[in-house]
Structures are given as structure tokens and as C-alpha cells.
Coordinates of C-alpha atoms and ligand atoms in Angstrom, one line a residue:
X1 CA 43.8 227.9 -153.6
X2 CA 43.3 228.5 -149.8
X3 CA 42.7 226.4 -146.9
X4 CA 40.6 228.5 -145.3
X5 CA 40.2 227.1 -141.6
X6 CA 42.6 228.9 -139.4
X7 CA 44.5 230.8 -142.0
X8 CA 44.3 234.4 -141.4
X9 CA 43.8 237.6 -143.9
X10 CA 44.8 236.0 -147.0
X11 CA 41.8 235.1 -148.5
X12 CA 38.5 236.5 -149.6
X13 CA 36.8 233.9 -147.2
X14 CA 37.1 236.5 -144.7
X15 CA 35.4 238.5 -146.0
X16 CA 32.2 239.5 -144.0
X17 CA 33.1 236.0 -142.0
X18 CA 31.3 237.6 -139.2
X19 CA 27.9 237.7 -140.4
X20 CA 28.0 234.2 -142.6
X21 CA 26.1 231.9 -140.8
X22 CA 27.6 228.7 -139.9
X23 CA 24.8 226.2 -139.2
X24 CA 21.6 225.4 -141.4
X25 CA 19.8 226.7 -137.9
X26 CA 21.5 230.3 -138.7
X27 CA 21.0 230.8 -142.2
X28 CA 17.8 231.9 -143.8
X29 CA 15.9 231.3 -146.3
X30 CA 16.8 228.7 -149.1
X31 CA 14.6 226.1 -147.4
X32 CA 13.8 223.3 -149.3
X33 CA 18.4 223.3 -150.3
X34 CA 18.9 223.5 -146.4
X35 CA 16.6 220.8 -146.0
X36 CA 17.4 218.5 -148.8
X37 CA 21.4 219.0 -148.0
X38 CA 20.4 218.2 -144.1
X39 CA 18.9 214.7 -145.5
X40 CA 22.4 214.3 -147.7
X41 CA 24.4 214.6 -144.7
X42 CA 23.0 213.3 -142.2
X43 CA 22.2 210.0 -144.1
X44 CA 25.8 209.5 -145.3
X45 CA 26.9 210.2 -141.4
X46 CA 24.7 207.6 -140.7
X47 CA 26.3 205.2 -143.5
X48 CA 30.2 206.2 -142.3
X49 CA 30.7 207.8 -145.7
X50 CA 31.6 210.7 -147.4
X51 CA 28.8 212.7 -149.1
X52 CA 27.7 212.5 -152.9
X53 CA 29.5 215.0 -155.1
X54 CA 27.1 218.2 -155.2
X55 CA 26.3 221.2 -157.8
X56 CA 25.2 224.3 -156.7
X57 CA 24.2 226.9 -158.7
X58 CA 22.3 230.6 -158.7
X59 CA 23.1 233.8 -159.1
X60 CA 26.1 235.7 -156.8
X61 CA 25.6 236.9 -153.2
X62 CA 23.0 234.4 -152.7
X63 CA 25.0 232.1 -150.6
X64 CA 26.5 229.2 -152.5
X65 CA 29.7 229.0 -150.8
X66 CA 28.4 229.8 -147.1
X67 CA 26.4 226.3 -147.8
X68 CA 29.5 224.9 -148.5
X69 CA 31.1 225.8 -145.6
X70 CA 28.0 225.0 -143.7
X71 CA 28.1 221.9 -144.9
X72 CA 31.9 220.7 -143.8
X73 CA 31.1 222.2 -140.2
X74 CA 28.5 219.9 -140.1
X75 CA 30.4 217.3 -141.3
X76 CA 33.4 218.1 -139.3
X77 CA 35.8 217.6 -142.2
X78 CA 38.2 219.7 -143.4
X79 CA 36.9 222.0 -147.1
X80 CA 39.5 223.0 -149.1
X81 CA 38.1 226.5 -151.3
X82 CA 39.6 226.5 -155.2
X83 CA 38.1 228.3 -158.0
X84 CA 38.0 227.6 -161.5
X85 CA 40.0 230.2 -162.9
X86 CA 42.6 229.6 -160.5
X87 CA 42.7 225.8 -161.4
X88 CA 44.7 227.0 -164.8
X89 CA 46.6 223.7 -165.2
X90 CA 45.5 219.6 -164.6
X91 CA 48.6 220.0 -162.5
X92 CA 47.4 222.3 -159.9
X93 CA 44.3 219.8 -159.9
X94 CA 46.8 217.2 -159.4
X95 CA 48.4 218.6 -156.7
X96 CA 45.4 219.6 -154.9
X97 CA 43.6 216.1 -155.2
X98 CA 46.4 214.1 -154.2
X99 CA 47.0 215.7 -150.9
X100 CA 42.9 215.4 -149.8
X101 CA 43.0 214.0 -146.4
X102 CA 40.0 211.7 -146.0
X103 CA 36.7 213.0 -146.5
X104 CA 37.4 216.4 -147.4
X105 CA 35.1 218.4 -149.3
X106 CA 36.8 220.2 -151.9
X107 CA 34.9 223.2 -152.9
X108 CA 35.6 225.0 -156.5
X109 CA 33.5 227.9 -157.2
X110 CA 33.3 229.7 -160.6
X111 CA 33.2 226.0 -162.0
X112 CA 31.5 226.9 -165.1
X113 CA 35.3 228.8 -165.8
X114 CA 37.4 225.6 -165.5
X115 CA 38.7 224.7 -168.5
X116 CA 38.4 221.2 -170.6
X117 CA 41.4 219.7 -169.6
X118 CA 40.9 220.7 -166.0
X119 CA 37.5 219.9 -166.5
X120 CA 38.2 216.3 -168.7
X121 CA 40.8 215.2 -165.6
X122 CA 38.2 215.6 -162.4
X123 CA 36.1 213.0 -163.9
X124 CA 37.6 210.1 -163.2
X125 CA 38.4 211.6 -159.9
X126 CA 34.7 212.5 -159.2
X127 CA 33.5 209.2 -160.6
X128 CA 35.8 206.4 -159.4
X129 CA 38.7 208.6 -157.1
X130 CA 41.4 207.8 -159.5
X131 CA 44.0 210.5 -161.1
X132 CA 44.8 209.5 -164.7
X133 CA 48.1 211.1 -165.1
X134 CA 50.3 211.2 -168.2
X135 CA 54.2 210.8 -167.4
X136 CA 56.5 211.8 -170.1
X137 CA 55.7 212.6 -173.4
X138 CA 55.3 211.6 -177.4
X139 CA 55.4 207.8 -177.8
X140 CA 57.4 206.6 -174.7
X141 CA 54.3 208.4 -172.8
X142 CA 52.4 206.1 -170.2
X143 CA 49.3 207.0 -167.8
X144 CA 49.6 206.6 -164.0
X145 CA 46.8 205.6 -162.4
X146 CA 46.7 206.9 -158.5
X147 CA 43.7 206.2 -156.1
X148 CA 42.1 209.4 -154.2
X149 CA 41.1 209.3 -150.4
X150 CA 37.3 209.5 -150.4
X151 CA 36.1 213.2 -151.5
X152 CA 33.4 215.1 -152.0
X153 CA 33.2 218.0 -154.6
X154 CA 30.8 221.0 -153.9
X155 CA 30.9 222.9 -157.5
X156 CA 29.4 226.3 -157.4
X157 CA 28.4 228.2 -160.3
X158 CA 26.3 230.9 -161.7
X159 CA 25.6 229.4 -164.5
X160 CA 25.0 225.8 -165.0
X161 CA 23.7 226.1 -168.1
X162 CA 27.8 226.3 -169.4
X163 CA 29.0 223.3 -167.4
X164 CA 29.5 220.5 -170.2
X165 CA 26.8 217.4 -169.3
X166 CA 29.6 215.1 -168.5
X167 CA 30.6 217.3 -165.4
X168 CA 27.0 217.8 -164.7
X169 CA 26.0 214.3 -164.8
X170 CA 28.5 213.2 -162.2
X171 CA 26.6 215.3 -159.5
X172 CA 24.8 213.4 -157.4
X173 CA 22.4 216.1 -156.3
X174 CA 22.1 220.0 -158.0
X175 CA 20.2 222.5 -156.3
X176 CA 19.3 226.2 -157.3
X177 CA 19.6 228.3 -155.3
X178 CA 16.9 231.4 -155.9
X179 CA 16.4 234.7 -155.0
X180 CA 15.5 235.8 -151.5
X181 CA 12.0 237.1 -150.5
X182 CA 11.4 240.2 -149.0
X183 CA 10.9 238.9 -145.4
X184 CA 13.6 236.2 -145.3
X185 CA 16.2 239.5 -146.4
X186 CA 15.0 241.4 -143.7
X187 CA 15.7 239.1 -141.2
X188 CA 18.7 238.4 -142.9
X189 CA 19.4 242.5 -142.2
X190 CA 17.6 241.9 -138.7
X191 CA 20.5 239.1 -137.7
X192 CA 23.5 241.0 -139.6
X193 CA 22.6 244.4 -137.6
X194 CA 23.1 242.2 -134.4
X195 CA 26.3 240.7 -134.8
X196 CA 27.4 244.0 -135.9
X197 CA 25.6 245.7 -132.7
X198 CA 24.2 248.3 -134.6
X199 CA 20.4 249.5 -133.9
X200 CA 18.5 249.7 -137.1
X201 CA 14.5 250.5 -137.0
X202 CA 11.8 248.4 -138.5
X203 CA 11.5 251.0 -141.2
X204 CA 14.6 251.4 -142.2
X205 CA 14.8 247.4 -142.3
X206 CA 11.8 248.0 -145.4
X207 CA 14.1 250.5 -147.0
X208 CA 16.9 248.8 -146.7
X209 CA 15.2 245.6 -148.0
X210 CA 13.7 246.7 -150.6
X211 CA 17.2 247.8 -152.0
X212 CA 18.5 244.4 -151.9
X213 CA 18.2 243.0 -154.8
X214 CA 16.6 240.1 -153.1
X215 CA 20.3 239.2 -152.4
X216 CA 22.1 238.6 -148.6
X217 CA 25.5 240.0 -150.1
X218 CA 23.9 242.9 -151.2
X219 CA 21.9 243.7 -147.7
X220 CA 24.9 243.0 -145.7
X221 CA 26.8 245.9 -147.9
X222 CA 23.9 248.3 -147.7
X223 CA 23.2 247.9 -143.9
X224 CA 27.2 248.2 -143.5
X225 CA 27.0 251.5 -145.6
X226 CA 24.0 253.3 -143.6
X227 CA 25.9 251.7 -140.4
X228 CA 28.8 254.1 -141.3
X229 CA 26.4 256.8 -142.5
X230 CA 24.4 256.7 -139.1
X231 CA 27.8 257.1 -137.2
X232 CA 29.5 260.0 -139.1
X233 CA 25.8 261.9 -140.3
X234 CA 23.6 260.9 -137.3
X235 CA 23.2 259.4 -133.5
X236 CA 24.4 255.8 -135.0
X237 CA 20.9 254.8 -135.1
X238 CA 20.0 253.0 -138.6
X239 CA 16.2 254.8 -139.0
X240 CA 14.6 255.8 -141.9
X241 CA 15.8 258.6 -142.9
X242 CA 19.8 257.5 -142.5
X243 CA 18.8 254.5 -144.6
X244 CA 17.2 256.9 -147.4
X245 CA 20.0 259.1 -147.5
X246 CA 22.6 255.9 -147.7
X247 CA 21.1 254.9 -150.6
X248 CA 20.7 258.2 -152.1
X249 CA 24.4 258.9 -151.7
X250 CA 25.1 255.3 -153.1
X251 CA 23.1 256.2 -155.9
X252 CA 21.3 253.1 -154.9
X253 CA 17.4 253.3 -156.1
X254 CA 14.5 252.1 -154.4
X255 CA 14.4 248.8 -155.8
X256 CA 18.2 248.5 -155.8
X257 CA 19.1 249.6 -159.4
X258 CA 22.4 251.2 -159.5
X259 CA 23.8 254.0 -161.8
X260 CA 25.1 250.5 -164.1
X261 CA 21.7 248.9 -163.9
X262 CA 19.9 252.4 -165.5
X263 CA 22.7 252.5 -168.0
X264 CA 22.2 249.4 -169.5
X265 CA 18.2 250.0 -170.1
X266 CA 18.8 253.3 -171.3
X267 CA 20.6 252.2 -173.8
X268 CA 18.6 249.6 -174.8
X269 CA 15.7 252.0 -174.9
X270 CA 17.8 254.8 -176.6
X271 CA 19.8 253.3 -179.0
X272 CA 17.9 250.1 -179.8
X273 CA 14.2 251.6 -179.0
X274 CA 14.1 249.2 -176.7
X275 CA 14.9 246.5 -178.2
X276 CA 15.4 243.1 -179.3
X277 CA 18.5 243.7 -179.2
X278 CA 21.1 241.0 -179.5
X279 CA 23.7 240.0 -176.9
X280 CA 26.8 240.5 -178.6
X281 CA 26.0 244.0 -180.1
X282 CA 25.0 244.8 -176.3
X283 CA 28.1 243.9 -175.5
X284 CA 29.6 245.9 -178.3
X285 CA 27.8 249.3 -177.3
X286 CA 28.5 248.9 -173.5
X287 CA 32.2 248.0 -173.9
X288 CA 31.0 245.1 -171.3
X289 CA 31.8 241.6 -171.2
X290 CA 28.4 239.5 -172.9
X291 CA 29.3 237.0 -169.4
X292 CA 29.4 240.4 -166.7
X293 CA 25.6 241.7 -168.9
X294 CA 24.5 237.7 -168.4
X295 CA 25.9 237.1 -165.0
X296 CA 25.4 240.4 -163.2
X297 CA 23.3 242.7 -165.5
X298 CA 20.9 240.7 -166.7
X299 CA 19.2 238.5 -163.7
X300 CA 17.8 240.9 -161.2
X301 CA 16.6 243.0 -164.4
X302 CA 14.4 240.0 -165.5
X303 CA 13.7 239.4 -161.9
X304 CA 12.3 242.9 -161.8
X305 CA 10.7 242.6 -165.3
X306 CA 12.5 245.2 -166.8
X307 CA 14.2 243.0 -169.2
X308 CA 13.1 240.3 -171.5
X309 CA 14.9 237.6 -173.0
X310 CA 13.5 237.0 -176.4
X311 CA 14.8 235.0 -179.1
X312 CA 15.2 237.9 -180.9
X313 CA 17.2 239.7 -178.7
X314 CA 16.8 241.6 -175.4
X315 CA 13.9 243.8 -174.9
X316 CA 13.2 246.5 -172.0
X317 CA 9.8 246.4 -171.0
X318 CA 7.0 249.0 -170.1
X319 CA 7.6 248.5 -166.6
X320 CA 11.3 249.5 -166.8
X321 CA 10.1 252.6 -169.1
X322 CA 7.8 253.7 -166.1
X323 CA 10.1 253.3 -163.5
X324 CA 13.1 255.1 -165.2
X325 CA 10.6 257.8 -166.8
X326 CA 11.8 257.6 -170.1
X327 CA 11.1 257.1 -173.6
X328 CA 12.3 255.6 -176.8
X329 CA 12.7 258.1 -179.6
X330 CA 9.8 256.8 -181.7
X331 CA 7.3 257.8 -178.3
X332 CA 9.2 261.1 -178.2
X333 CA 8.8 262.1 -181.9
X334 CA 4.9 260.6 -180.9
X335 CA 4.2 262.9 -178.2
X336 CA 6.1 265.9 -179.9
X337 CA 3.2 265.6 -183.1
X338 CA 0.4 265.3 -180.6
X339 CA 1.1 268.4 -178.5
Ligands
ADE401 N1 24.1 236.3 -144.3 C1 24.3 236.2 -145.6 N2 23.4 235.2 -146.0 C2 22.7 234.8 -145.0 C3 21.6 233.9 -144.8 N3 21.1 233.2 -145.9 N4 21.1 233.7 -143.6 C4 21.6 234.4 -142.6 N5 22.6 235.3 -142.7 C5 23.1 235.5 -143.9

């Protein structure tokens, strides 16, 4: 748990600070959130209160957590940044809640990794600001009720689909957050190379892009990476061909598929002849976590259509097949007998 205004290097909010946007003006893309989140605030400014309690969700890098922040600048209270996993106890709840100054937006990401007791203690908070807490134990035990300054919650989460429907019902707005387009990234690589005062040419923008994943986080590392390749290799100019051999040496492919990505469809393809193939066995032949194949694997894949998600299992499609040139063993042993 960090406060993150004006604490220094501790925390992973600083982390590419300099090129997170910090107005709705400054950030791109996302328009209909930015402009629904605009309406949130500037009505409940307009009322003197806090704002509604608010769930975002989508996959990482795509900028949950800069709306956040976005959104407390705006507001001009202070955000306090937690995370699920890190909220192991009710007690560091407790501690955190009760020391809210007014209006603070309290902002836990990961929220689909809180767990039930954590989880079964914020509603009350969320619903009517009061802390149920237990003192003492066995039958002498009795419940203390304390009242919370007003507070908003901003819950982030890739996936929304595992926070329990009493969480998710006391939201009072939820918003998705999807995948970039290919011209709102490269502006987003246009901006980035400006703060960083780096030059980088149009068609190195496209290659660059294009190897994005259709996700900020992701174009912000791959423009850093040529910006260090075009200063050790080259003149320090980002052009084509410095942003070509970036990704080559990243191991990067042309529509952002790393070594990990090609992996996890070959064995799909090879093992399972490409499939359905079910999640847990996956998980089982990849020594992976099933949440780090769902989470991180598995959503630029389908974006892609490389993968399917059948009821069956997962299958890799034709497209993926094409792209990777190869073949499952049955279209080997095919090709072999018709030669
Ligand atoms: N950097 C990372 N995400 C961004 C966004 N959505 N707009 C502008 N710059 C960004």
C-alpha cells in the first residue's frame, strides 16, 4: 500500500510516470470511458460530493490505473493505490479505510485477487461507509460499528468475470476498457517519443505499432527499446530500419507475438493437433499458471484469431497455422503420402 503523490522511488507508480498522461485531454483513445467518467465527475463536483464507487476492468497495459489517477487530479483529492494481493488481512483494510481523509479515492487494482473476507468486509464500507469490526473473540465477541469519511473505490481488474456479484453490484458504473486501434497507438508512440525527445519516423511509427499488441504499455517499452537501439547501433534516429532490427533482436514478431506467444500455439498445434484442448491440461503441459494462459496468453491470441475458445477446449486456428508456418502431425503425415 503506497501513497503515491509525492513519495519518491518506492513504488511501481513511477514507473514510466513520465509518459502517463495526466488529464482526459492527454490520453488517447478509450473514448466513450473518458467521456462517460468526464460526466461522473464533473456532475458529482457539481453536487459537492464524492463520486460513485467505480469498476474498471480490461486487459493489462491498457490504462486502468492511469484513469485512476486521472481521475483524482481532476478531482483534486488525494488516491490512495492498494492491490488485492497486498490487502492479505480485513486488518490492513481496516487500517487503510479508517485513516481516508475526506473524499479520497482509494484505488485497489488486481481486485479480482482479494480474498472473501477482505472482499465480505468492503461492503458495508462501499455501501453505507461503515466498518463492521469484530473485537475479541468466541462468545464475549461484539461488532464495532465505525463510520467512514466519504470515499470512492476505483477497483481495477482483468477479469471481472471472477469478482463475486455482490462486489460487482455495489459499482455504481463499470466500464471495459478495450484494445487500442492502430491509429490511436501510434499517436500514443507519437506523444511518448516527444516527452522522451527522441525522433522516430512515420514508418517506423507503423512498425512499431503494429508490434503493440494494440496495448500503450507495450508501445511505450518497444519505442524505449529501439530508443536505446537507435543510440548505441545508429544516429539516435528511430527509422525503419532501427525499429525492424529492435524487434528482431527482441524476438518481437511483426504483429507482436513473442518467443512465449509461439510456444503456447505450437504446442497446441503439436501436441494437441491443435486442439480443443482443455485449460487445465494446458496448464499442465506448459508448466504455466491456467490465470497467467487466461490473463496474459490468451487475450491478444483471440484478438489476433489465432486462438479459439470453444466449449470443448482451446483450439488454434488456420490463421495462426499460416502465420507461424506450421503443421499439425496429421497435415504432415498428409502431405508426406501425397508427395
Ligand atoms: N501512454 C500510455 N497510455 C496512454 C494513453 N492512453 N494516452 C496517451 N499516452 C499514453
Amino acid at each position: 500500500m503506497e501513497d503515491i503523490l509525492g513519495k519518491e522511488g518506492n513504488n511501481f507508480l513511477e514507473f514510466d510516470q513520465a509518459l502517463r498522461p495526466d488529464s482526459f485531454e492527454a490520453y488517447i483513445g478509450q473514448e466513450k470511458v473518458k467521456e462517460n467518467l468526464a460526466i461522473i465527475i464533473e456532475a458529482a463536483q457539481g453536487r459537492g460530493e464524492s463520486i460513485d464507487h467505480i469498476l474498471l476492468h480490461g486487459q493489462a497495459g491498457l490504462g486502468k490505473t492511469t484513469l485512476a489517477l486521472i481521475m483524482a487530479k481532476a478531482l483534486a483529492v488525494p488516491i490512495r493505490v492498494a492491490s488485492g494481493p497486498t490487502l492479505k488481512k480485513v486488518g490492513d483494510l481496516a487500517a487503510i479505510l479508517s485513516n481516508l481523509e475526506p473524499n479520497t479515492i482509494l484505488f485497489i487494482d488486481e481486485a479480482h485477487r482479494l480474498n472473501r473476507m477482505v472482499e465480505e468486509f468492503l461492503y458495508p464500507a462501499m455501501e453505507s461507509r461503515k466498518l463492521h469490526l469484530i473485537i475479541g473473540k468466541g462468545p464475549g465477541a461484539r461488532t464495532l460499528s465505525l463510520d467512514l469519511p466519504p470515499f470512492t473505490l476505483i477497483a481495477a481488474t482483468t477479469r471481472a468475470d471472477l469478482l463475486s456479484s455482490p462486489l460487482r453490484s455495489r459499482f455504481g458504473a463499470t466500464f471495459k476498457l478495450d484494445f487500442y486501434n492502430n491509429e490511436d497507438i501510434k499517436e500514443i508512440i507519437r506523444r511518448s517519443a516527444k516527452l522522451l525527445g527522441v525522433e522516430v519516423q512515420s514508418l517506423a511509427v507503423e512498425v512499431l505499432a503494429k508490434s503493440s499488441r494494440a496495448t500503450p504499455r507495450v508501445a511505450n517499452r518497444l519505442l524505449k527499446r529501439a530508443r536505446d537501439y537507435a543510440q548505441v547501433k545508429s544516429n539516435g534516429v528511430i527509422d525503419e530500419e532501427v525499429a525492424l532490427k529492435t524487434l528482431k533482436l527482441l524476438e518481437v514478431d511483426e504483429i507482436g507475438l513473442e518467443n512465449h506467444d509461439r510456444e503456447f500455439l505450437r504446442i497446441i498445434v503439436e501436441t494437441f493437433n491443435r486442439g480443443p484442448v482443455g485449460i487445465e491440461t494446458l496448464a499442465a503441459a506448459l508448466c504455466e499458471e491456467r490465470s497467467v494462459i487466461e490473463d496474459v496468453y490468451e487475450p491478444y491470441l483471440m484478438r489476433v484469431g489465432f486462438l479459439k475458445r470453444t466449449s470443448a477446449g482451446r483450439v488454434v486456428t488456420e490463421a495462426a497455422l499460416a502465420h507461424l508456418n506450421i503443421k499439425t502431425k496429421e497435415q504432415r503425415m498428409l502431405d508426406d503420402y501425397l508427395k
